[in-house]
Tab-separated table of C-alpha atoms in Angstrom:
chain	number	residue	atom	x	y	z
A	90	MET	CA	86.706	188.748	76.344
A	91	PHE	CA	86.900	185.775	78.674
A	92	CYS	CA	84.022	183.312	78.277
A	93	VAL	CA	83.293	180.401	80.590
A	94	PRO	CA	82.567	177.229	78.622
A	95	SER	CA	79.890	174.889	79.922
A	96	THR	CA	78.675	171.652	78.431
A	97	GLU	CA	75.887	171.519	81.032
A	98	PHE	CA	74.337	174.776	79.821
A	99	GLY	CA	75.332	174.593	76.158
A	100	ALA	CA	73.665	171.265	75.383
A	101	ILE	CA	70.193	172.526	76.342
A	102	MET	CA	70.433	176.277	75.899
A	103	ASN	CA	68.379	176.546	72.710
A	104	ILE	CA	65.579	174.219	73.869
A	105	THR	CA	62.724	176.594	74.712
A	106	LYS	CA	58.988	176.291	74.403
A	107	GLY	CA	57.119	178.604	72.060
A	108	GLY	CA	55.755	181.975	73.125
A	109	LEU	CA	59.033	183.599	74.206
A	110	VAL	CA	59.821	187.133	73.065
A	111	LEU	CA	63.164	188.784	73.798
A	112	PHE	CA	63.426	192.584	73.660
A	113	SER	CA	66.259	195.009	74.278
A	114	ALA	CA	65.017	198.249	75.824
A	115	ASN	CA	68.161	200.224	74.979
A	116	SER	CA	68.127	203.040	72.447
A	117	ASN	CA	71.943	203.105	72.672
A	118	SER	CA	73.371	200.509	70.277
A	119	SER	CA	76.517	200.040	72.394
A	120	CYS	CA	74.326	198.628	75.176
A	121	MET	CA	72.804	195.881	73.002
A	122	GLU	CA	75.839	193.575	72.871
A	123	LEU	CA	74.745	191.578	75.923
A	124	SER	CA	71.204	191.191	74.520
A	125	LYS	CA	72.596	189.782	71.265
A	126	ARG	CA	74.771	187.273	73.147
A	127	ILE	CA	71.787	186.084	75.198
A	128	ALA	CA	69.599	185.717	72.092
A	129	GLU	CA	72.346	183.753	70.346
A	130	ARG	CA	72.677	181.349	73.265
A	131	LEU	CA	68.912	180.850	73.435
A	132	GLY	CA	68.659	180.304	69.686
A	133	VAL	CA	65.989	182.988	69.234
A	134	GLU	CA	65.772	186.242	67.296
A	135	MET	CA	65.571	189.580	69.057
A	136	GLY	CA	62.032	190.972	69.114
A	137	LYS	CA	61.168	193.851	66.829
A	138	VAL	CA	60.915	197.109	68.718
A	139	GLN	CA	61.874	200.737	68.250
A	140	VAL	CA	63.229	202.693	71.208
A	141	TYR	CA	64.311	206.250	70.566
A	142	GLN	CA	64.407	209.768	71.960
A	143	GLU	CA	62.181	212.522	70.613
A	144	PRO	CA	63.798	215.909	69.868
A	145	ASN	CA	62.435	217.130	73.215
A	146	ARG	CA	64.235	214.177	74.938
A	147	GLU	CA	61.020	212.212	75.630
A	148	THR	CA	61.412	208.448	75.267
A	149	ARG	CA	59.217	206.661	72.747
A	150	VAL	CA	58.766	202.888	72.467
A	151	GLN	CA	57.014	201.169	69.568
A	152	ILE	CA	56.598	197.370	69.738
A	153	GLN	CA	56.421	196.033	66.197
A	154	GLU	CA	55.180	192.479	66.786
A	155	SER	CA	52.433	190.790	68.769
A	156	VAL	CA	53.163	189.911	72.407
A	157	ARG	CA	49.617	188.835	73.336
A	158	GLY	CA	49.720	185.790	75.615
A	159	LYS	CA	53.529	185.507	75.445
A	160	ASP	CA	56.369	185.529	77.973
A	161	VAL	CA	58.222	188.782	77.311
A	162	PHE	CA	61.805	189.174	78.541
A	163	ILE	CA	63.105	192.747	78.476
A	164	ILE	CA	66.887	193.065	78.732
A	165	GLN	CA	68.099	196.431	79.945
A	166	THR	CA	71.777	197.198	80.475
A	167	VAL	CA	72.505	200.511	82.154
A	168	SER	CA	74.137	203.206	80.050
A	169	LYS	CA	75.841	206.370	81.274
A	170	ASP	CA	72.468	208.136	81.014
A	171	VAL	CA	70.941	206.081	83.797
A	172	ASN	CA	67.676	208.028	84.054
A	173	THR	CA	66.925	207.574	80.348
A	174	THR	CA	67.715	203.872	80.775
A	175	ILE	CA	65.117	203.603	83.540
A	176	MET	CA	62.442	205.390	81.506
A	177	GLU	CA	63.106	203.127	78.505
A	178	LEU	CA	62.547	200.083	80.686
A	179	LEU	CA	59.409	201.408	82.391
A	180	ILE	CA	57.784	202.528	79.150
A	181	MET	CA	58.530	199.226	77.409
A	182	VAL	CA	57.190	197.221	80.371
A	183	TYR	CA	53.983	199.265	80.342
A	184	ALA	CA	53.670	198.911	76.563
A	185	CYS	CA	53.873	195.119	76.905
A	186	LYS	CA	51.340	195.169	79.746
A	187	THR	CA	48.811	197.123	77.697
A	188	SER	CA	49.477	194.757	74.762
A	189	CYS	CA	48.248	191.807	76.870
A	190	ALA	CA	51.568	190.007	77.397
A	191	LYS	CA	51.177	186.896	79.572
A	192	SER	CA	54.188	187.769	81.745
A	193	ILE	CA	56.813	190.523	81.641
A	194	ILE	CA	60.227	189.607	83.033
A	195	GLY	CA	62.868	192.293	83.396
A	196	VAL	CA	66.502	191.228	82.912
A	197	VAL	CA	68.473	194.034	84.553
A	198	PRO	CA	71.995	192.730	85.268
A	199	TYR	CA	72.983	195.896	87.142
A	200	PHE	CA	70.146	197.366	89.197
A	201	PRO	CA	70.513	201.175	89.053
A	202	TYR	CA	70.400	203.316	92.192
A	203	SER	CA	71.311	200.217	94.209
A	204	LYS	CA	73.713	202.232	96.369
A	205	GLN	CA	70.837	204.442	97.483
A	206	CYS	CA	69.155	201.696	99.484
A	207	LYS	CA	69.508	203.215	102.967
A	208	MET	CA	68.148	206.343	104.576
A	209	ARG	CA	70.786	209.064	104.950
A	210	LYS	CA	69.879	212.224	106.787
A	211	ARG	CA	66.928	213.778	104.884
A	212	GLY	CA	67.461	211.785	101.717
A	213	SER	CA	65.330	208.967	100.381
A	214	ILE	CA	65.568	205.247	99.670
A	215	VAL	CA	65.629	205.535	95.887
A	216	SER	CA	65.954	201.775	95.345
A	217	LYS	CA	62.546	201.312	96.981
A	218	LEU	CA	61.045	204.003	94.746
A	219	LEU	CA	62.469	202.381	91.623
A	220	ALA	CA	61.228	198.940	92.669
A	221	SER	CA	57.726	200.339	93.187
A	222	MET	CA	57.800	202.028	89.776
A	223	MET	CA	58.830	198.783	88.049
A	224	CYS	CA	56.064	196.801	89.735
A	225	LYS	CA	53.469	199.494	89.013
A	226	ALA	CA	54.502	199.584	85.327
A	227	GLY	CA	53.650	195.890	85.050
A	228	LEU	CA	56.805	193.879	85.708
A	229	THR	CA	55.967	190.368	86.931
A	230	HIS	CA	59.482	189.026	87.599
A	231	LEU	CA	63.005	190.455	87.840
A	232	ILE	CA	66.335	188.826	87.004
A	233	THR	CA	69.344	190.755	88.248
A	234	MET	CA	72.892	190.067	89.377
A	235	ASP	CA	74.828	190.801	92.567
A	236	LEU	CA	72.583	193.438	94.126
A	237	HIS	CA	74.589	195.914	96.161
A	238	GLN	CA	72.548	194.884	99.176
A	239	LYS	CA	70.580	191.627	99.039
A	240	GLU	CA	67.828	193.238	101.116
A	241	ILE	CA	66.795	195.242	98.022
A	242	GLN	CA	64.848	192.123	96.990
A	243	GLY	CA	62.424	192.962	99.791
A	244	PHE	CA	61.490	196.251	98.070
A	245	PHE	CA	59.671	194.287	95.351
A	246	ASN	CA	56.299	192.552	95.600
A	247	ILE	CA	57.223	190.280	92.659
A	248	PRO	CA	59.742	187.392	92.465
A	249	VAL	CA	63.387	188.509	92.208
A	250	ASP	CA	66.248	186.213	91.147
A	251	ASN	CA	69.529	187.707	92.321
A	252	LEU	CA	72.106	185.720	90.333
A	253	ARG	CA	75.810	185.587	91.241
A	254	ALA	CA	78.824	186.362	89.071
A	255	SER	CA	81.323	184.862	91.536
A	256	PRO	CA	81.579	181.444	89.758
A	257	PHE	CA	82.766	183.209	86.605
A	258	LEU	CA	85.220	185.422	88.477
A	259	LEU	CA	86.549	182.457	90.443
A	260	GLN	CA	87.106	180.513	87.244
A	261	TYR	CA	88.935	183.495	85.761
A	262	ILE	CA	91.288	183.511	88.751
A	263	GLN	CA	91.979	179.806	88.408
A	264	GLU	CA	92.564	179.883	84.648
A	265	GLU	CA	94.069	183.308	83.965
A	266	ILE	CA	96.281	183.940	87.013
A	267	PRO	CA	99.030	181.271	86.736
A	268	ASP	CA	100.367	181.616	90.283
A	269	TYR	CA	97.030	182.174	92.020
A	270	ARG	CA	97.955	179.679	94.765
A	271	ASN	CA	100.360	182.349	95.996
A	272	ALA	CA	97.556	184.921	96.186
A	273	VAL	CA	95.639	186.459	99.030
A	274	ILE	CA	92.060	187.756	98.737
A	275	VAL	CA	91.794	191.347	99.944
A	276	ALA	CA	88.819	193.342	101.239
A	277	LYS	CA	89.523	197.041	100.723
A	278	SER	CA	87.316	197.823	103.725
A	279	PRO	CA	85.706	195.827	106.531
A	280	ALA	CA	82.349	196.245	104.740
A	281	SER	CA	83.482	193.952	101.902
A	282	ALA	CA	85.102	191.358	104.185
A	283	LYS	CA	82.258	188.828	103.763
A	284	ARG	CA	82.665	188.797	99.979
A	285	ALA	CA	86.426	188.402	100.343
A	286	GLN	CA	85.931	185.562	102.816
A	287	SER	CA	83.620	183.789	100.362
A	288	PHE	CA	86.230	183.995	97.582
A	289	ALA	CA	89.048	182.928	99.902
A	290	GLU	CA	87.204	179.867	101.212
A	291	ARG	CA	86.330	178.664	97.728
A	292	LEU	CA	89.878	179.128	96.433
A	293	ARG	CA	91.465	177.810	99.666
A	294	LEU	CA	93.432	181.039	100.035
A	295	GLY	CA	94.204	183.478	102.821
A	296	ILE	CA	92.379	186.743	103.422
A	297	ALA	CA	93.513	190.283	104.247
A	298	VAL	CA	91.440	193.299	105.236
A	299	ILE	CA	92.445	196.938	104.839
A	300	HIS	CA	91.181	199.128	107.645
A	301	GLY	CA	91.522	202.857	108.153
A	302	GLU	CA	91.261	204.214	104.618
A	303	ALA	CA	89.352	207.426	103.942
A	304	GLN	CA	85.701	206.647	104.549
A	305	ASP	CA	83.340	207.159	101.612
A	306	ALA	CA	79.663	207.971	101.674
A	307	GLU	CA	78.617	204.324	101.258
A	308	SER	CA	80.326	203.271	104.478
A	309	ASP	CA	78.970	206.231	106.439
A	310	MET	CA	76.772	204.466	108.964
A	311	VAL	CA	73.644	206.602	109.247
A	312	ASP	CA	70.748	205.278	111.271
A	313	GLY	CA	67.456	207.016	110.506
A	314	ARG	CA	67.388	210.648	109.477
A	315	HIS	CA	70.371	211.598	111.649
A	316	SER	CA	68.802	214.878	112.639
A	317	PRO	CA	68.548	215.230	116.440
A	318	PRO	CA	67.578	218.654	117.759
A	319	THR	CA	70.399	220.913	118.889
A	320	ALA	CA	71.279	221.040	122.576
A	321	LYS	CA	69.674	224.446	123.237
A	322	TYR	CA	66.272	223.250	121.978
A	323	VAL	CA	66.470	220.082	124.062
A	324	ALA	CA	67.187	222.142	127.150
A	325	ALA	CA	64.304	224.495	126.393
A	326	ILE	CA	61.775	221.676	125.991
A	327	HIS	CA	63.108	219.270	128.619
A	328	PRO	CA	65.130	221.236	131.176
A	329	SER	CA	65.982	218.151	133.240
A	330	LEU	CA	66.664	215.775	130.317
A	331	GLU	CA	70.271	215.017	129.474
A	332	ILE	CA	70.634	212.813	126.390
A	333	PRO	CA	74.077	211.196	126.192
A	334	MET	CA	75.865	212.156	122.999
A	335	LEU	CA	77.281	209.443	120.753
A	336	ILE	CA	81.051	209.684	120.485
A	337	PRO	CA	81.977	210.564	116.878
A	338	LYS	CA	83.944	208.007	114.897
A	339	GLU	CA	87.585	208.564	114.114
A	340	LYS	CA	89.301	206.438	111.488
A	341	PRO	CA	92.544	204.848	112.672
A	342	PRO	CA	95.740	204.904	110.593
A	343	ILE	CA	95.665	202.591	107.581
A	344	THR	CA	96.478	199.034	108.562
A	345	VAL	CA	96.401	195.739	106.681
A	346	VAL	CA	95.116	192.825	108.739
A	347	GLY	CA	96.788	189.825	107.110
A	348	ASP	CA	100.078	189.092	105.356
A	349	VAL	CA	100.445	190.245	101.735
A	350	GLY	CA	104.241	190.379	101.533
A	351	GLY	CA	105.566	188.568	98.448
A	352	ARG	CA	102.013	187.593	97.442
A	353	ILE	CA	99.522	188.359	94.674
A	354	ALA	CA	96.773	190.597	96.068
A	355	ILE	CA	93.271	190.141	94.621
A	356	ILE	CA	90.874	192.886	95.725
A	357	VAL	CA	87.226	191.833	95.385
A	358	ASP	CA	84.077	193.976	95.457
A	359	ASP	CA	80.683	194.147	93.789
A	360	ILE	CA	80.982	197.556	92.079
A	361	ILE	CA	83.938	199.536	90.795
A	362	ASP	CA	82.923	203.078	89.918
A	363	ASP	CA	84.931	205.843	91.560
A	364	VAL	CA	88.339	204.164	91.710
A	365	ASP	CA	89.989	206.359	94.368
A	366	SER	CA	89.492	203.821	97.162
A	367	PHE	CA	90.843	201.014	94.947
A	368	LEU	CA	93.922	203.077	94.040
A	369	ALA	CA	94.581	203.860	97.702
A	370	ALA	CA	94.205	200.165	98.573
A	371	ALA	CA	96.625	199.204	95.778
A	372	GLU	CA	99.241	201.671	97.018
A	373	THR	CA	98.901	200.332	100.552
A	374	LEU	CA	99.282	196.738	99.354
A	375	LYS	CA	102.376	197.653	97.308
A	376	GLU	CA	103.935	199.259	100.365
A	377	ARG	CA	103.227	196.058	102.329
A	378	GLY	CA	105.070	193.941	99.748
A	379	ALA	CA	102.427	192.643	97.317
A	380	TYR	CA	104.102	192.150	93.934
A	381	LYS	CA	100.970	191.958	91.788
A	382	ILE	CA	97.560	193.503	92.319
A	383	PHE	CA	94.271	192.466	90.692
A	384	VAL	CA	90.857	194.053	91.181
A	385	MET	CA	87.758	191.929	90.550
A	386	ALA	CA	84.193	193.233	90.565
A	387	THR	CA	80.852	192.277	89.075
A	388	HIS	CA	79.776	195.696	87.842
A	389	GLY	CA	82.318	197.925	86.122
A	390	LEU	CA	80.781	201.390	85.984
A	391	LEU	CA	84.252	202.963	85.634
A	392	SER	CA	82.948	206.519	85.577
A	393	SER	CA	84.767	209.737	84.799
A	394	ASP	CA	88.586	209.375	84.636
A	395	ALA	CA	88.619	205.828	86.009
A	396	PRO	CA	90.372	204.246	82.959
A	397	ARG	CA	93.195	206.806	83.006
A	398	LEU	CA	93.657	206.543	86.769
A	399	ILE	CA	93.767	202.737	86.589
A	400	GLU	CA	96.315	202.846	83.761
A	401	GLU	CA	98.593	205.112	85.813
A	402	SER	CA	98.153	203.173	89.060
A	403	ALA	CA	99.872	200.228	90.743
A	404	ILE	CA	96.966	197.959	89.750
A	405	ASP	CA	98.032	195.286	87.247
A	406	GLU	CA	94.589	194.213	86.050
A	407	VAL	CA	90.920	195.066	86.599
A	408	VAL	CA	88.466	192.234	85.854
A	409	VAL	CA	84.765	193.006	85.525
A	410	THR	CA	81.771	191.304	83.924
A	411	ASN	CA	79.747	192.624	81.000
A	412	THR	CA	76.675	193.533	83.074
A	413	ILE	CA	77.509	197.095	81.991
A	414	PRO	CA	79.042	197.956	78.592
A	415	HIS	CA	82.565	199.350	78.925
A	416	GLU	CA	84.179	198.900	75.530
A	417	ILE	CA	85.248	202.556	75.393
A	418	GLN	CA	86.952	202.256	78.785
A	419	LYS	CA	88.817	199.149	77.586
A	420	LEU	CA	90.195	201.110	74.642
A	421	GLN	CA	91.440	203.754	77.064
A	422	CYS	CA	92.952	201.226	79.481
A	423	PRO	CA	94.273	197.815	78.361
A	424	LYS	CA	94.364	196.696	82.006
A	425	ILE	CA	90.570	196.285	81.996
A	426	LYS	CA	89.453	192.717	81.197
A	427	THR	CA	85.915	191.380	80.731
A	428	VAL	CA	84.223	188.162	81.814
A	429	ASP	CA	81.092	187.197	79.878
A	430	ILE	CA	78.068	186.308	82.042
A	431	SER	CA	75.498	185.963	79.235
A	432	MET	CA	75.510	182.198	79.831
A	433	ILE	CA	73.884	182.323	83.265
A	434	LEU	CA	71.374	184.999	82.204
A	435	SER	CA	70.389	182.877	79.200
A	436	GLU	CA	69.895	179.809	81.362
A	437	ALA	CA	67.804	181.808	83.845
A	438	ILE	CA	65.559	183.010	81.011
A	439	ARG	CA	65.204	179.485	79.625
A	440	ARG	CA	64.316	177.989	83.011
A	441	ILE	CA	61.755	180.667	83.870
A	442	HIS	CA	60.091	180.384	80.455
A	443	ASN	CA	59.947	176.580	80.664
A	444	GLY	CA	58.749	176.603	84.275
A	445	GLU	CA	61.848	174.816	85.569
A	446	SER	CA	63.491	175.179	88.967
A	447	MET	CA	66.066	177.938	89.404
A	448	SER	CA	67.881	176.123	92.226
A	449	TYR	CA	70.508	174.777	89.806
A	450	LEU	CA	71.795	178.337	89.332
A	451	PHE	CA	72.171	178.831	93.081
A	452	ARG	CA	74.163	175.697	93.909
A	453	ASN	CA	76.544	176.200	96.854
A	454	ILE	CA	75.406	179.816	97.272
A	455	GLY	CA	75.498	180.730	100.947
A	456	VAL	CA	73.636	183.434	102.849
A	457	ASP	CA	76.713	185.681	102.853
A	458	ASP	CA	77.580	185.203	99.157
């Protein structure tokens, strides 16, 4: 695992005032690695709590120490059973609230259901629902990382600190890719062009954008419920009304805007889950002459057969952070590498507990980052 050293953070990391309690809300032991790293950096012990599933699959939480009048930080990393993960968090937050905790801060590095943050046809904005549930349960502050859409912060009526993993990924590029000066930052779709531009400007590199790949559900631009009445009903109600129809979109052939020939291609995104679009982008870049292909993302969900598909693909390396545990996937695919981001989460916890400014953690962060 790649760790970013920092004398600035390390010298003061374990200096915290009293009254801090650190809990892990996970019943799955494989999800507690990040919590242990954060506790080690802060120089505190993990709080005593039992989180487990009853035989009927109900979640039970038993806090085994006093939290009255204390700042409680609940770390929750998302497991494959995302709905159980959410219930564990909500029940623990409510248990701390009813135990008279002074403040309850959720540390959720990957915010679940973040892709469901827009209305599509007759669906629902699940991110808004989840934000309301967290606030209602008693959460007073949220620390997260690289929200899929920054506007999700507006769904909460409590403070939200949306930290960035890009400094760690940028440092990985500079230290672990020897010939990175000969690289080009690639957006696998126009939707991720802003992120690619941010990386390219900081590394002083060129940018390329792939356009025309098979469109996935996330890039399907749906405005409102997308359910206009059929033409015959319009005619029946308004005989003289002729509503102009919107011309349907048609994806053009795959093109790469930018030169990748003889270069290292670094594809950047926030989430890598279903890898089909990444594999298609890698094949396109290989055909255009890229001789090495890296994929970098903050959240590595890597669901289903993703490790096997990556291993068999033209991708040379996939770099993700440990916001989500993926040790099993790494055993299945040696191409998957991990960057540790426990340092910035630890510093955020320390600053919030001590009442210090968070601006230090957002230095040089632009609106589009």
